[in-house]
C-alpha cells in the first residue's frame, strides 16, 4: 500500500540507484560518529520500548492504531535498524527509511510530551533524514525546493526582479484602497524588517497586501528588503541539508543587520519560526537569535495591546483555532493567539485537544513539500484531525501558519468538512479600524 | 550447595556490587563527559528550574496527560518501581545479611509486607510480559532484549518469593535467588536497565528545552 507511493517518487527511485552497501555503510557510520553523540546514546539506552508515545501520533491514530506508524515504531524501522546493523543495510532499506522519515513524520514533537523519559523522537527522525539526504535519497519535490533555496536563497525560484515586482504590484493594488500606503523597500534604520516565505509572493500575494495595510494603519516604521534574504523559510532544514540551512539563516539575519533594523517580524509561518528560533540559529552557533525575530501572532498581539490596532467590528461566524506546532509547542504563543482571536471574533469554539497538545496539520515538517506523490499519505494520515475539526461544528478555522493552511485545506476537502481557513491577518484585515 | 552459596554471598556479592556501582558511574560519566563534544546544545539550554519542574511532574502519579490517558499502565508502573526499590533495600533478610558482615543496619519492613510487595512486583512484571506479547504497538517494538530485561528482573523476585515460602528446594531456590540478583546487578550498567539513571538526564534535558526555549509544559 504505502510502498506504491514511493515508486512514484523519482527522487527516491533515482536516489537508491546510485547506492551500494559500502557507500551506505560509510555514510551512515560517518554521520552517526561525527554528528551525533551523548544525546543519541542516551536516547537509545533509555527507551524501554513501552509504546506510550503511540497515542501521541496523528499518523498512528489515523491508521487505526497501526504500530508501524507509532513514533517508536518509526524509530525501530529506521534509526535502530541503522545503529544495530552498523549501517549495513540495503539500498531498498534506505528507500523505506526515507519514506518513513520524510513523509510519515511531521517532526511535530507531540510524542516527546507523552514519552516518560522525554525522548526527542523528532530529533531521531531528523538524523535519519540527514543520513538519507547525505546518501542522495530524498523525495524529489523537497530536494528541488532546497535546490531553489541554494540557488536563489528563496523557496520557490522567485527571481530577484520578480520579488520587487510583486511587492510593487501589491503596493499599487493597496493604494486603490489607501492612497498613501507604501511598501517601503530597503529603508535603512526602520524599526522592523518584515520577512515572508517564498509562497507569499508566488501565490498568496494578498497576504503581503494585508500586512501592508496593517503596518500602515498601525503606523509602523517598517521595510522589506529588495535583495535575497527576504525569504525566512527553510526546507533545507527539513531535508537534512544543514549547510544550506546555515546559509539561508545567515543571509536572513545579515539582511536585517544591513538595513540596521531593530527587529524582524515574520509573516504567519510556523516552520520558518522554528528555523530562525530553534534550529538554524543553533547550527550557526547562536544560542539566541542575533536579531530579535517575532512571529506575526506576537506582533499583532503587541499592536493590539498598544492600541495601535483597533477592532472595528467583530467577526460574526463561529471560529475555531488550530494551534500550529512550531509556534505553540515550539514557542508557547497559544495564549497570545487566543487573545487576538477573541478580540476580533464574536464566537470562538475550542477544538480538543488544543494548545501544546494539539494535533499537527500533517503538512508540517516538510511533508507537504514532498509534493503530490505523498498528498494522500498526509490526508489519510490525519483522519484524526478531520474528526477533531468536525467535532467543533464551526465553519471557520483560524490557522496562523502557511503549512497548516496547505495541510488543512486538503483535509477539509477530502473529508468534506465544508470549512473555510483563515489566517489571523485575514480576520484582522477584515475587522480592523482602517 | 553451601559452597556455592558461600561464594555468592562473599566474593560474588563483591564482584556484583563493584560492577554495578563502577559500571553505572562509568556509563553515566561517559554520557556526561561526551555531552560537550557533540551535544553542546544540551549544556547551553540546560535549565535547573525547568528541568526539575518537568522531572517532578513526571514523578507524580497521574501528573501528566500521558499518565492520565493510560491509567492502568501508570498504576502498574508506579507500583512496580516503588516496590522494586523498596523490597531489596528494606526486607529483613537483606538487612540482617548486611549487619552480619558489616555491622551496619537500618529499618526493615515487616516480612508479611515484604511478601505482599514482592507479589506486587511479580504481578506487575506479569503485566509487562503480557503487554509485550499482546499489545500490538508494544509487541511491534519488542525484541529478545526486552524479554531478557524482563527475565533479569523477574528471576530474583520469583526465586526469592519461592524460597521465602519454602516451596520446592529451599537451598536451591536461595542460591538461584542470590545468583540471579547478582546477574541483574552485573547486567544493569550494560543494558537498558540503566534507564533508571539515564532517564533522569533525558527528562531534565527535554524539560529544559520545553520550559526554557519552547515556553510550554511537557506533561
Coordinates of N, CA and C in Angstrom, one line a residue, chain A residues 105-182:
Chain A
X105 N 6.3 11.4 9.2 CA 6.5 12.0 10.5 C 6.7 13.5 10.2
X106 N 5.9 14.3 11.0 CA 6.0 15.8 10.7 C 6.9 16.5 11.7
X107 N 7.7 15.7 12.4 CA 8.7 16.3 13.4 C 8.0 17.3 14.3
X108 N 6.7 16.9 14.7 CA 5.9 17.9 15.4 C 6.2 17.9 16.9
X109 N 6.9 16.9 17.4 CA 7.3 16.8 18.8 C 6.2 16.5 19.8
X110 N 5.0 16.2 19.3 CA 4.0 15.9 20.3 C 4.4 14.6 21.1
X111 N 5.0 13.7 20.4 CA 5.3 12.4 21.1 C 6.3 12.6 22.3
X112 N 7.1 13.6 22.2 CA 8.1 13.9 23.3 C 7.3 14.2 24.6
X113 N 6.1 14.7 24.5 CA 5.3 15.1 25.6 C 4.6 13.9 26.2
X114 N 4.6 12.7 25.5 CA 4.0 11.5 26.0 C 5.0 10.5 26.4
X115 N 6.2 10.7 26.1 CA 7.3 9.7 26.5 C 7.7 10.0 27.9
X116 N 7.7 8.9 28.8 CA 8.0 9.2 30.2 C 9.5 9.7 30.4
X117 N 10.3 9.5 29.4 CA 11.7 10.0 29.5 C 11.9 11.2 28.7
X118 N 10.9 11.7 28.0 CA 11.1 12.9 27.2 C 12.0 12.7 26.1
X119 N 12.0 11.5 25.5 CA 12.9 11.3 24.4 C 12.5 12.1 23.2
X120 N 13.5 12.8 22.6 CA 13.2 13.7 21.4 C 13.2 12.9 20.2
X121 N 12.0 12.3 19.9 CA 11.9 11.4 18.8 C 12.0 12.1 17.4
X122 N 11.6 13.4 17.4 CA 11.7 14.1 16.2 C 13.2 14.3 15.8
X123 N 14.0 14.5 16.9 CA 15.5 14.6 16.7 C 16.0 13.3 16.0
X124 N 15.5 12.2 16.5 CA 16.0 10.9 16.0 C 15.6 10.7 14.5
X125 N 14.4 11.1 14.2 CA 14.0 11.0 12.8 C 14.6 12.1 11.9
X126 N 15.0 13.2 12.5 CA 15.8 14.2 11.7 C 17.1 13.6 11.4
X127 N 17.7 12.9 12.3 CA 19.0 12.2 12.0 C 18.9 11.3 10.8
X128 N 17.7 10.6 10.8 CA 17.5 9.6 9.6 C 17.4 10.4 8.3
X129 N 16.7 11.6 8.4 CA 16.6 12.4 7.2 C 18.0 12.9 6.8
X130 N 18.8 13.3 7.8 CA 20.1 13.8 7.5 C 20.9 12.7 6.7
X131 N 20.8 11.5 7.2 CA 21.6 10.4 6.6 C 21.0 10.1 5.2
X132 N 19.7 10.1 5.0 CA 19.1 9.9 3.7 C 19.6 11.0 2.7
X133 N 19.6 12.2 3.2 CA 20.0 13.3 2.4 C 21.4 13.2 2.0
X134 N 22.3 12.8 2.9 CA 23.7 12.7 2.6 C 23.9 11.5 1.6
X135 N 23.0 10.5 1.6 CA 23.0 9.4 0.7 C 22.4 9.8 -0.7
X136 N 21.8 11.0 -0.8 CA 21.2 11.4 -2.0 C 19.8 10.8 -2.2
X137 N 19.2 10.3 -1.2 CA 17.8 9.7 -1.3 C 16.8 10.6 -0.6
X138 N 16.1 11.4 -1.3 CA 15.1 12.3 -0.7 C 14.0 12.5 -1.7
X139 N 12.8 12.7 -1.3 CA 11.7 13.0 -2.2 C 12.1 14.1 -3.1
X140 N 11.7 14.0 -4.4 CA 12.1 15.0 -5.4 C 11.7 16.4 -5.1
X141 N 10.5 16.6 -4.7 CA 10.0 17.9 -4.5 C 10.7 18.7 -3.4
X142 N 10.9 18.0 -2.3 CA 11.6 18.8 -1.2 C 13.0 19.0 -1.6
X143 N 13.6 18.1 -2.3 CA 15.0 18.3 -2.8 C 15.1 19.5 -3.7
X144 N 14.1 19.6 -4.6 CA 14.0 20.7 -5.6 C 13.9 22.0 -4.8
X145 N 13.0 22.0 -3.8 CA 12.8 23.2 -3.0 C 14.1 23.7 -2.4
X146 N 14.9 22.7 -1.9 CA 16.1 23.0 -1.3 C 17.1 23.5 -2.3
X147 N 17.1 23.0 -3.5 CA 17.9 23.5 -4.6 C 17.6 24.9 -4.9
X148 N 16.3 25.3 -4.8 CA 15.8 26.6 -5.0 C 16.4 27.5 -4.0
X149 N 16.4 27.0 -2.7 CA 17.0 27.8 -1.6 C 18.5 28.1 -1.9
X150 N 19.1 27.0 -2.3 CA 20.6 27.1 -2.5 C 20.9 28.1 -3.7
X151 N 20.1 28.1 -4.7 CA 20.4 28.9 -5.9 C 19.9 30.3 -5.8
X152 N 18.7 30.5 -5.2 CA 18.1 31.8 -5.3 C 17.9 32.4 -3.9
X153 N 18.2 31.6 -2.9 CA 18.0 32.0 -1.5 C 16.5 32.2 -1.1
X154 N 15.7 31.7 -2.0 CA 14.2 31.6 -1.6 C 13.7 30.3 -2.1
X155 N 12.5 30.0 -1.5 CA 12.0 28.6 -1.6 C 11.4 28.3 -3.0
X156 N 11.0 29.3 -3.8 CA 10.2 29.0 -4.9 C 10.7 29.5 -6.3
X157 N 12.0 29.6 -6.4 CA 12.7 30.0 -7.6 C 12.2 31.4 -8.0
X158 N 11.9 32.3 -7.0 CA 11.4 33.6 -7.4 C 12.7 34.4 -7.7
X159 N 12.6 35.1 -8.9 CA 13.8 35.8 -9.3 C 13.9 37.2 -8.6
X160 N 15.0 37.7 -8.5 CA 15.2 39.0 -7.8 C 14.2 40.1 -8.2
X161 N 14.1 40.2 -9.6 CA 13.2 41.3 -10.0 C 11.7 41.0 -9.8
X162 N 11.4 39.7 -9.9 CA 10.0 39.3 -9.7 C 9.6 39.6 -8.2
X163 N 10.5 39.4 -7.3 CA 10.2 39.7 -5.9 C 9.8 41.2 -5.8
X164 N 10.7 42.1 -6.3 CA 10.4 43.5 -6.2 C 9.1 43.9 -6.9
X165 N 9.0 43.3 -8.1 CA 7.8 43.5 -8.9 C 6.5 43.1 -8.1
X166 N 6.6 42.0 -7.4 CA 5.4 41.5 -6.7 C 5.0 42.5 -5.6
X167 N 6.0 43.0 -4.9 CA 5.8 44.0 -3.8 C 5.2 45.3 -4.4
X168 N 5.7 45.7 -5.5 CA 5.2 47.0 -6.1 C 3.8 46.8 -6.6
X169 N 3.5 45.6 -7.1 CA 2.2 45.3 -7.6 C 1.2 45.3 -6.4
X170 N 1.6 44.7 -5.3 CA 0.7 44.8 -4.1 C 0.5 46.2 -3.6
X171 N 1.6 46.9 -3.7 CA 1.5 48.3 -3.2 C 0.5 49.1 -4.1
X172 N 0.6 48.9 -5.4 CA -0.3 49.5 -6.3 C -1.7 49.2 -6.0
X173 N -2.0 47.9 -5.8 CA -3.3 47.4 -5.5 C -3.8 48.0 -4.2
X174 N -3.0 48.1 -3.2 CA -3.4 48.6 -1.9 C -3.7 50.1 -2.0
X175 N -3.0 50.8 -2.9 CA -3.2 52.2 -3.0 C -4.5 52.6 -3.5
X176 N -5.2 51.6 -4.1 CA -6.6 51.9 -4.5 C -7.5 52.0 -3.3
X177 N -7.1 51.3 -2.3 CA -7.9 51.3 -1.0 C -7.4 52.4 -0.1
X178 N -6.0 52.5 0.1 CA -5.5 53.5 0.9 C -4.4 54.3 0.1
X179 N -4.8 55.4 -0.4 CA -3.9 56.1 -1.4 C -2.5 56.4 -1.0
X180 N -2.3 56.6 0.3 CA -0.9 57.0 0.7 C -0.1 55.8 1.2
X181 N -0.6 54.6 1.0 CA 0.1 53.4 1.5 C 1.4 53.1 0.8
X182 N 2.4 52.7 1.5 CA 3.7 52.4 0.8 C 4.1 51.0 1.3

